[in-house]
CSV table of C-alpha atoms in Angstrom, one decimal:
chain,number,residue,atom,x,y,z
Q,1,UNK,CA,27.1,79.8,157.0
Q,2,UNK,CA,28.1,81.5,160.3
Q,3,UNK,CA,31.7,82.7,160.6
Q,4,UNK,CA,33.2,84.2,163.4
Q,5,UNK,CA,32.0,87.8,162.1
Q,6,UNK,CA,28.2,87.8,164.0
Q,7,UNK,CA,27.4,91.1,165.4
Q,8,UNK,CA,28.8,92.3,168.9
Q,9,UNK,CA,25.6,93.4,170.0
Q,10,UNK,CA,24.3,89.6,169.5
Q,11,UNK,CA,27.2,87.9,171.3
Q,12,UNK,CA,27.1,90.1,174.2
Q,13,UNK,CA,23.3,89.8,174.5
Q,14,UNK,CA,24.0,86.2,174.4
Q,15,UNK,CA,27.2,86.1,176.8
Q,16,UNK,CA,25.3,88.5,179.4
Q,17,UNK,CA,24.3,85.3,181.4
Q,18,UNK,CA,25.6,82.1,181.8
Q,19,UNK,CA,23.9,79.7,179.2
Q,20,UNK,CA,20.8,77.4,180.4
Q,21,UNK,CA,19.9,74.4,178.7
Q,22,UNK,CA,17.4,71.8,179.0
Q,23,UNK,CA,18.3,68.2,178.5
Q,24,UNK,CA,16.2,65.3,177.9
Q,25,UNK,CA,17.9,62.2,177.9
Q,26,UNK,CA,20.5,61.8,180.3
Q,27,UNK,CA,22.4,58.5,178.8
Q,28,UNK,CA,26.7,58.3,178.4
Q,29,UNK,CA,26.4,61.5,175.7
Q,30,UNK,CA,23.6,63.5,177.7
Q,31,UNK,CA,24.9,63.4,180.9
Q,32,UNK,CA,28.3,64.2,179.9
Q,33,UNK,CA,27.2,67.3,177.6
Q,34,UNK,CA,25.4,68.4,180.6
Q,35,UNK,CA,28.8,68.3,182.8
Q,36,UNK,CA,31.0,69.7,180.3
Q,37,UNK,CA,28.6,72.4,180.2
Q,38,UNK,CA,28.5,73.1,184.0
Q,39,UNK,CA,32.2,72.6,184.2
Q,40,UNK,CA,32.3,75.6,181.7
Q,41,UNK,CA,29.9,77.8,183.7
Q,42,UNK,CA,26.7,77.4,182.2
Q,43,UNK,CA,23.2,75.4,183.7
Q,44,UNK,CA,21.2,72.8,183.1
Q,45,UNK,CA,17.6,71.7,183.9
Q,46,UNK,CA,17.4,67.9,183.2
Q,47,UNK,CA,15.0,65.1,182.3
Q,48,UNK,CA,15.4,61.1,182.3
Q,49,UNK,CA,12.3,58.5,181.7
Q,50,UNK,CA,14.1,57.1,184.6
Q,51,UNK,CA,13.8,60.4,187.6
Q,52,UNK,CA,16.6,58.3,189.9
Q,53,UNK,CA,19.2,59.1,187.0
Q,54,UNK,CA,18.6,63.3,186.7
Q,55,UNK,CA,18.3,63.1,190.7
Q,56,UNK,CA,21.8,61.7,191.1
Q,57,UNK,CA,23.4,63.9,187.9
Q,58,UNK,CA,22.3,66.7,189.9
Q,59,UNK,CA,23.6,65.5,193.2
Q,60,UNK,CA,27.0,65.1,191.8
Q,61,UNK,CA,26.9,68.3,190.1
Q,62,UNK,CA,25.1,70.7,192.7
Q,63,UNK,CA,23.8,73.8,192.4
Q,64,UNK,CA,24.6,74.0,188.5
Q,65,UNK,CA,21.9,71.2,187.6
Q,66,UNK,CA,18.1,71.2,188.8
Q,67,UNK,CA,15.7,67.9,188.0
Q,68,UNK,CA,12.9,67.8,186.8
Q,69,UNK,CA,10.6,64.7,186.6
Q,70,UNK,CA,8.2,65.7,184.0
Q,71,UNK,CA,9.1,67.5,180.5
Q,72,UNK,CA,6.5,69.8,181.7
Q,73,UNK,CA,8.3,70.5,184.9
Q,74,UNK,CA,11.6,70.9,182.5
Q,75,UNK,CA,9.8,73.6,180.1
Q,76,UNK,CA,8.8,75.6,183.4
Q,77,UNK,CA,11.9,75.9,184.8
Q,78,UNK,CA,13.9,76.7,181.8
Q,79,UNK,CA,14.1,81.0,181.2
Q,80,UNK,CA,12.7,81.9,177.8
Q,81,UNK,CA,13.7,81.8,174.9
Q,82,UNK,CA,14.2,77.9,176.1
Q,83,UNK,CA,16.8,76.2,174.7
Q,84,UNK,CA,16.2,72.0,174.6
Q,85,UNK,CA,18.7,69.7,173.8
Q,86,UNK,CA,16.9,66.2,173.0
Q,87,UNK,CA,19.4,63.1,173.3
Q,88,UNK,CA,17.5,60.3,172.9
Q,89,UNK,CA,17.6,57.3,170.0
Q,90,UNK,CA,16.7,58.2,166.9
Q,91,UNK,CA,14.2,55.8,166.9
Q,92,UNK,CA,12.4,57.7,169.4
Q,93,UNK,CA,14.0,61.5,168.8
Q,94,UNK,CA,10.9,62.8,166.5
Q,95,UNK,CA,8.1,61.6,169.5
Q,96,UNK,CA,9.9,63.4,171.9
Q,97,UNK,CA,10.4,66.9,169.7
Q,98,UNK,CA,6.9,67.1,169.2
Q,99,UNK,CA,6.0,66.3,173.0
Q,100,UNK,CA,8.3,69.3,173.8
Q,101,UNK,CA,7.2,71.1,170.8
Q,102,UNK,CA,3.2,71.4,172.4
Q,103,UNK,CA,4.5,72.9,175.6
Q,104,UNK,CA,6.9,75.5,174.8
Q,105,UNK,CA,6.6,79.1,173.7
Q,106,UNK,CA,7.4,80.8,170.0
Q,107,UNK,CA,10.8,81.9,169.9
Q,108,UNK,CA,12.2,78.6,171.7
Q,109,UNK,CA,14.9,76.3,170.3
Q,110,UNK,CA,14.5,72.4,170.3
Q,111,UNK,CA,18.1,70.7,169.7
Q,112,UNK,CA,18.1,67.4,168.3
Q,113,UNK,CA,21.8,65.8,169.1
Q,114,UNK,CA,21.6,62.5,168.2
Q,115,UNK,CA,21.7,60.4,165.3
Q,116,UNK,CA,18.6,61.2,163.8
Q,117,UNK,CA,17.9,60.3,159.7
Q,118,UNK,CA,18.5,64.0,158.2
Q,119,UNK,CA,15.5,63.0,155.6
Q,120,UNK,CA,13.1,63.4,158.7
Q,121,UNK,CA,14.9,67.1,160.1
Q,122,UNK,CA,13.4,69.0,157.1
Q,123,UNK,CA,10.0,68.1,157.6
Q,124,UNK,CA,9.9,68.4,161.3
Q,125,UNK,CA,12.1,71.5,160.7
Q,126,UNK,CA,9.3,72.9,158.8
Q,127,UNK,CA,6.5,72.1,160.7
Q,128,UNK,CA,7.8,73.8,164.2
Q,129,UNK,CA,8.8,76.8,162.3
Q,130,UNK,CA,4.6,77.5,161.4
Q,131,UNK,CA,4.6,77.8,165.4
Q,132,UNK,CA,7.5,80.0,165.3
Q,133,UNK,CA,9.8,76.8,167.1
Q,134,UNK,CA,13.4,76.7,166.0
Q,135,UNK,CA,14.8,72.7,165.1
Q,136,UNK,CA,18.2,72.9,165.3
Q,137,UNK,CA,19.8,69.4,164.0
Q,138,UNK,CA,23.3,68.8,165.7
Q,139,UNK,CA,25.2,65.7,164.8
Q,140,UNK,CA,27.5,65.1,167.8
Q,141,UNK,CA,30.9,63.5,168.2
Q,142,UNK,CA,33.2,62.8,170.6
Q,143,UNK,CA,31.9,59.6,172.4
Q,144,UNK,CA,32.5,59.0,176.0
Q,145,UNK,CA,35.8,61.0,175.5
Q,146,UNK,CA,33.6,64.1,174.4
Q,147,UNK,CA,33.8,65.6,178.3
Q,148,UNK,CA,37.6,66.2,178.9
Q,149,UNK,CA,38.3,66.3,175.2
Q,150,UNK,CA,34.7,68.2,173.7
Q,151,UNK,CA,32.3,67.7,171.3
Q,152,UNK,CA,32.6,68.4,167.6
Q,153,UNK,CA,29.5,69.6,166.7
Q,154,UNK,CA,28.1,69.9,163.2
Q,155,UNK,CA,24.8,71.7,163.1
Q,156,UNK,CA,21.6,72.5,160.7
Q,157,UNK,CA,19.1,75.1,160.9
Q,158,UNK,CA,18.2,78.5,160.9
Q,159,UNK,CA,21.1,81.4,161.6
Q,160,UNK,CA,19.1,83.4,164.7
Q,161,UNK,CA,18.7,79.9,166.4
Q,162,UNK,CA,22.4,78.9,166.0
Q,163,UNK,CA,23.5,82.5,167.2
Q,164,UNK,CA,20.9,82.2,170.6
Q,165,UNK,CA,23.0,78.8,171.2
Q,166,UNK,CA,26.8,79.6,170.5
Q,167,UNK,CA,27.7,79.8,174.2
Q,168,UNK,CA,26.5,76.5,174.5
Q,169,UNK,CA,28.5,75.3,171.7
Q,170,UNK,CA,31.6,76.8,172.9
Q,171,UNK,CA,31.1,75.3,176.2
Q,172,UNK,CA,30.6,72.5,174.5
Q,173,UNK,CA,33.4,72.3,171.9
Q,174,UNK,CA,36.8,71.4,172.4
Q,175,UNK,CA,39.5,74.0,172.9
Q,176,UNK,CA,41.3,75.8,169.9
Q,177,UNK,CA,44.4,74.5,171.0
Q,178,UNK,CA,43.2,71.3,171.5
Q,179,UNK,CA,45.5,70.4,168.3
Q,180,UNK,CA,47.9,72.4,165.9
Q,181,UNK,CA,46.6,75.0,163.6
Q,182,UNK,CA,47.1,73.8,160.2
Q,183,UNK,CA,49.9,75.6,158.3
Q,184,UNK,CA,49.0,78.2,156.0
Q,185,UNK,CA,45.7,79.1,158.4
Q,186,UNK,CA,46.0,82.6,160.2
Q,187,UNK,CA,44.6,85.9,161.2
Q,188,UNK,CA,41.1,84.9,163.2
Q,189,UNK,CA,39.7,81.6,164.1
Q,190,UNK,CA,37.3,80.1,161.9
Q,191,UNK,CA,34.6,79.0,163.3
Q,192,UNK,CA,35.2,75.1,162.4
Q,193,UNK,CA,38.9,75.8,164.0
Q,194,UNK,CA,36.6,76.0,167.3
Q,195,UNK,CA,35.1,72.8,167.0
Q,196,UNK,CA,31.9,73.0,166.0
Q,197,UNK,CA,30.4,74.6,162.4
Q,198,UNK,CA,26.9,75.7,160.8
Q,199,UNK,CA,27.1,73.7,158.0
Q,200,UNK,CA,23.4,74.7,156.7
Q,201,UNK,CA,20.5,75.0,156.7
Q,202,UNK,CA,17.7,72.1,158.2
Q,203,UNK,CA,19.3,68.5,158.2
Q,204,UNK,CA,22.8,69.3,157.0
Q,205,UNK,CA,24.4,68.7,160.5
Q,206,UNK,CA,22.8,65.5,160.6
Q,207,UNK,CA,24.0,64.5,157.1
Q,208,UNK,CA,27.4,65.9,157.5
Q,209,UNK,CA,27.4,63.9,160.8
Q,210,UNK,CA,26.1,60.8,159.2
Q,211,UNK,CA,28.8,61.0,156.5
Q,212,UNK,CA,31.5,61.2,159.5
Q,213,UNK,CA,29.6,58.1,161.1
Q,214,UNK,CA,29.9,56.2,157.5
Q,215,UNK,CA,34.3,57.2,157.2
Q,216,UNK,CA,34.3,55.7,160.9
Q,217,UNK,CA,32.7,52.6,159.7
Q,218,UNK,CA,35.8,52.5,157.0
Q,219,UNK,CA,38.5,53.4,159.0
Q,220,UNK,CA,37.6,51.3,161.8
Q,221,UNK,CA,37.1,48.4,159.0
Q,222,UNK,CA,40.4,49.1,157.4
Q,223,UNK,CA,41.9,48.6,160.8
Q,224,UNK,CA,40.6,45.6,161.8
Q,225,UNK,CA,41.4,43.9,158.7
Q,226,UNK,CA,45.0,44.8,158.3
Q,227,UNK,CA,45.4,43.3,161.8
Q,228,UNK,CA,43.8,40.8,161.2
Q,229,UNK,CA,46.3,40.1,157.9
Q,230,UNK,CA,49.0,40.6,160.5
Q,231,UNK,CA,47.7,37.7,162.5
Q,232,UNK,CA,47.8,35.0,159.8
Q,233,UNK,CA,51.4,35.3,159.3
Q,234,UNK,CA,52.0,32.1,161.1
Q,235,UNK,CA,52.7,30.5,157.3
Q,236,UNK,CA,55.6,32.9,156.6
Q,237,UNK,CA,57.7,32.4,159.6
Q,238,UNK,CA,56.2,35.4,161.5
Q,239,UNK,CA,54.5,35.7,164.8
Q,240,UNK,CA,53.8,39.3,164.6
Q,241,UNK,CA,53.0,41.1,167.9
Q,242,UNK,CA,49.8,42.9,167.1
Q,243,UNK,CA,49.3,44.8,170.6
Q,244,UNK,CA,52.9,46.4,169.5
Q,245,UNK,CA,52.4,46.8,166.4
Q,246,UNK,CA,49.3,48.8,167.3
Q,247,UNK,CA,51.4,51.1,170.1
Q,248,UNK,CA,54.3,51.7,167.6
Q,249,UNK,CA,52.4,52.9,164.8
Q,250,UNK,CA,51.2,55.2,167.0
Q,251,UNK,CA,54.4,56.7,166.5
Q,252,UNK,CA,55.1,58.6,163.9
Q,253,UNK,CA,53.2,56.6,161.0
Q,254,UNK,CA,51.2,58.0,158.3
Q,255,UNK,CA,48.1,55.9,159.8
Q,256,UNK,CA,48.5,57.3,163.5
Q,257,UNK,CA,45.0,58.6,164.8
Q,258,UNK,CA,43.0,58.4,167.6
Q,259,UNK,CA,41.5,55.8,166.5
Q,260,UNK,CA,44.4,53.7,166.5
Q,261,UNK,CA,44.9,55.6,169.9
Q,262,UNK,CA,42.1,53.9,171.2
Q,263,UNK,CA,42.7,50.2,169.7
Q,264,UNK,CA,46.1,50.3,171.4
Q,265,UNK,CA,44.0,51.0,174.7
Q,266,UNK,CA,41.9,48.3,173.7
Q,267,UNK,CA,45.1,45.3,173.5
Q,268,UNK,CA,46.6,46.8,176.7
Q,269,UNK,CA,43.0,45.5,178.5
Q,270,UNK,CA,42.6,42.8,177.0
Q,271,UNK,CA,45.7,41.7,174.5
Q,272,UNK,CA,43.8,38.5,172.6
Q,273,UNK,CA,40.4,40.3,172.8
Q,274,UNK,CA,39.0,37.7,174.7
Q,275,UNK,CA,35.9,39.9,175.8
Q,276,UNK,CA,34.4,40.1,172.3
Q,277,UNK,CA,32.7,38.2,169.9
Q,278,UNK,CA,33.5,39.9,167.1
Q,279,UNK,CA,29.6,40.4,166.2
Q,280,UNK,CA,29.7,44.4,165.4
Q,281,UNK,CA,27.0,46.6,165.2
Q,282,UNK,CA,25.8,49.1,162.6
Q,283,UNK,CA,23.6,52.1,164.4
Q,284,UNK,CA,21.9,53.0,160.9
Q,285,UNK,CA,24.3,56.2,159.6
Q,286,UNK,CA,26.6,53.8,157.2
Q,287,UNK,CA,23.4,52.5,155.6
Q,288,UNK,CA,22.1,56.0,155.1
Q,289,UNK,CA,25.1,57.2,153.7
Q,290,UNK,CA,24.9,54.4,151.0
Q,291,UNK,CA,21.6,55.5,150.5
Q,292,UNK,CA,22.8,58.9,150.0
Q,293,UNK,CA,25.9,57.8,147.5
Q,294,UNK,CA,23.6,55.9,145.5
Q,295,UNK,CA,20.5,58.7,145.3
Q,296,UNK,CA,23.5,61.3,144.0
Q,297,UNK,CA,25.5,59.1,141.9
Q,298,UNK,CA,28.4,59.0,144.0
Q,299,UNK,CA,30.8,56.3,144.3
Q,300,UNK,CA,31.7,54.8,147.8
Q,301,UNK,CA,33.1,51.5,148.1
Q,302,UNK,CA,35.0,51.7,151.1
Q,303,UNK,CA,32.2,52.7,153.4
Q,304,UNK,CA,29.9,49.8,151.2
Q,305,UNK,CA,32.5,47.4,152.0
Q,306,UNK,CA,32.7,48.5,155.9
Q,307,UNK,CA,28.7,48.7,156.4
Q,308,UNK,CA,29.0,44.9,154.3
Q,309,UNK,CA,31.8,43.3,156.6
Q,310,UNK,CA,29.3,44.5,159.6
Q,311,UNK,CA,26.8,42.2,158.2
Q,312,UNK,CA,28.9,39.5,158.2
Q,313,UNK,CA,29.9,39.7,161.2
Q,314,UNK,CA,26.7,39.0,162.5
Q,315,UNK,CA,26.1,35.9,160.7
Q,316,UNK,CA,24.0,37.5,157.6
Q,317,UNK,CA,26.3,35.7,155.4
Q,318,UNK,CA,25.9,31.9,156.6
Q,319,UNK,CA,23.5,30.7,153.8
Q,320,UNK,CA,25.8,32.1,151.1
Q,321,UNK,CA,28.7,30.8,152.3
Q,322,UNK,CA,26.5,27.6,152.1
Q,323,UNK,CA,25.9,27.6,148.8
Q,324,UNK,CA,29.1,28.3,147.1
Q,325,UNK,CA,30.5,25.2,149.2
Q,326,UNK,CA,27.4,23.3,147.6
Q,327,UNK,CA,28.6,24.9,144.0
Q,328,UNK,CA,31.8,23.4,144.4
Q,329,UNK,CA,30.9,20.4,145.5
Q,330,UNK,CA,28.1,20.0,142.7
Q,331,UNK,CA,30.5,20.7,139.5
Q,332,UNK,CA,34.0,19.6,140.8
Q,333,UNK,CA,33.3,17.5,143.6
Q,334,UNK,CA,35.4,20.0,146.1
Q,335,UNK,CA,34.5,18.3,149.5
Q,336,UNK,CA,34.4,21.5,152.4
Q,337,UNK,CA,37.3,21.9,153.9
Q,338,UNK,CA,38.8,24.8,156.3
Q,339,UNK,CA,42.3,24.7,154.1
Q,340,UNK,CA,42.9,27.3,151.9
């Protein structure tokens, strides 16, 4: 694991010239890494299935971004060693890698930055290393926030290729001081204290960030179902103010986060959440991460239950809910009703 101890000679080979990356994909997270990263001094060459979208990113960000309309075209223009960032679906990541992976040079890097299954990194990993390719898996966080606040970045793969691309990440990263040291840390930064880590080798930034996604999944579920206790108060006496409630625990409670940051945000726009159905999406990392638990022998019922209540919420429990009411009904008679 890298710490903040690599060798001067390295860094300032790196730091000579303002980092160049390639990025394919140019959706909410590529398009945003890419002006994060030209806001912090480095370049990009840029690709997008659709050409109109890279032609307007580099229109808004000038000289700092060229176009390209063709991954070949991307590959020519980068210097060597190329450095790649992919951000695409992973449903689509491990077509694209190998499309880049037939026209670049040994000694290039292809990042892979978006949620990709870490089962499939190793064996892509392995096969680009034959050619003398670098994979570099980084799971990336920070949503449509990531470009004022930055990206934590959690990355797999070989040592050399994380080294040729820390100028990137510490464009890319959020600030030191971007919260309080934690007490009883001193001396140097750590490397994690700068917002982005090597956790590993091949496919361990991809787990570590598919863990992450799966404690999202059951914070965001804890949440939503204590306010949603706090709304069914009506029996006791109470009409509980939940758009308050939501601002004032921002203050000073134990369960303050960004999280709840960003729900507050969410009542002010729209305080009965009128604009959603309540049907929630799962993008795949929670149902890994179950998969992981139960390969290892680990216990996780929280992020079971949150991956669970996401199934529900798109209707996958009608049937069931079905046939209890037709139990009930069969051996006591119990005609449906929506009292309790």
């Amino acid at each position: 694991m890298i710490e903040n101890t690599a060798s001067t000679s390295a860094l300032k080979r790196e730091n000579s010239l303002p980092p160049e990356l390639g990025m394919v994909g140019l959706g909410r997270m590529g398009a945003n890494l890419v002006r994060r990263l030209v806001r912090g001094g480095g370049r990009s060459v840029v690709f997008d299935t659709d050409p109109a979208v890279a032609a307007a990113l580099a229109d808004e960000l000038g000289s700092g971004v060229r176009p390209a309309s063709t991954l070949a075209e991307l590959v020519a223009a980068l210097p060597t060693p190329r450095a790649i960032w992919v951000m695409v679906p992973a449903s689509v990541a491990g077509a694209v890698v190998a499309e880049i992976a037939d026209l670049i040079d040994p000694g290039d890097v292809i990042i892979d930055g978006g949620n990709t299954d870490w089962r499939e990194d190793g064996p892509r990993g392995a096969a680009l290393a034959e050619r003398n390719i670098s994979l570099l898996d980084v799971g990336t966080s920070g949503g449509v926030w990531g470009l004022e606040r930055g990206y934590c970045m959690m990355v797999g793969g070989a040592e050399e290729a994380v080294l040729q691309l820390r100028p990137v990440f510490d464009i890319l990263s959020p600030p030191a001081d971007s919260v309080e040291r934690t007490p009883g840390r001193d001396g140097d930064l750590t490397q994690a204290e700068q917002g982005w880590l090597h956790c590993g080798p091949t496919g361990s930034g991809h787990f570590v960030k598919m863990v992450h996604n799966g404690i999202e999944y059951g914070l965001m579920g804890a949440y939503a179902e204590g306010l949603n206790l706090l709304g069914h108060t009506a029996p006791y006496g109470f009409d509980v103010d939940i758009p308050a409630v939501t601002e004032l625990w921002r203050r000073g409670s134990v369960v303050g986060s960004w999280l709840l940051d960003l729900t507050a945000a969410a009542f002010v726009a729209d305080p009965t959440l009128d604009g959603f159905t309540g049907v929630v999406s799962d993008s795949g990392e929670g149902r890994w991460s179950l998969e992981a638990a139960v390969d290892l022998g680990v216990p996780a019922p929280v992020l079971a239950s949150a991956l669970f209540s996401r199934f529900s919420s798109r209707g996958e429990e009608t049937m069931a809910n079905k046939v209890l009411s037709a139990m009930r009904n069969e051996f006591g008679g119990h005609v449906e009703s929506s009292a309790p």
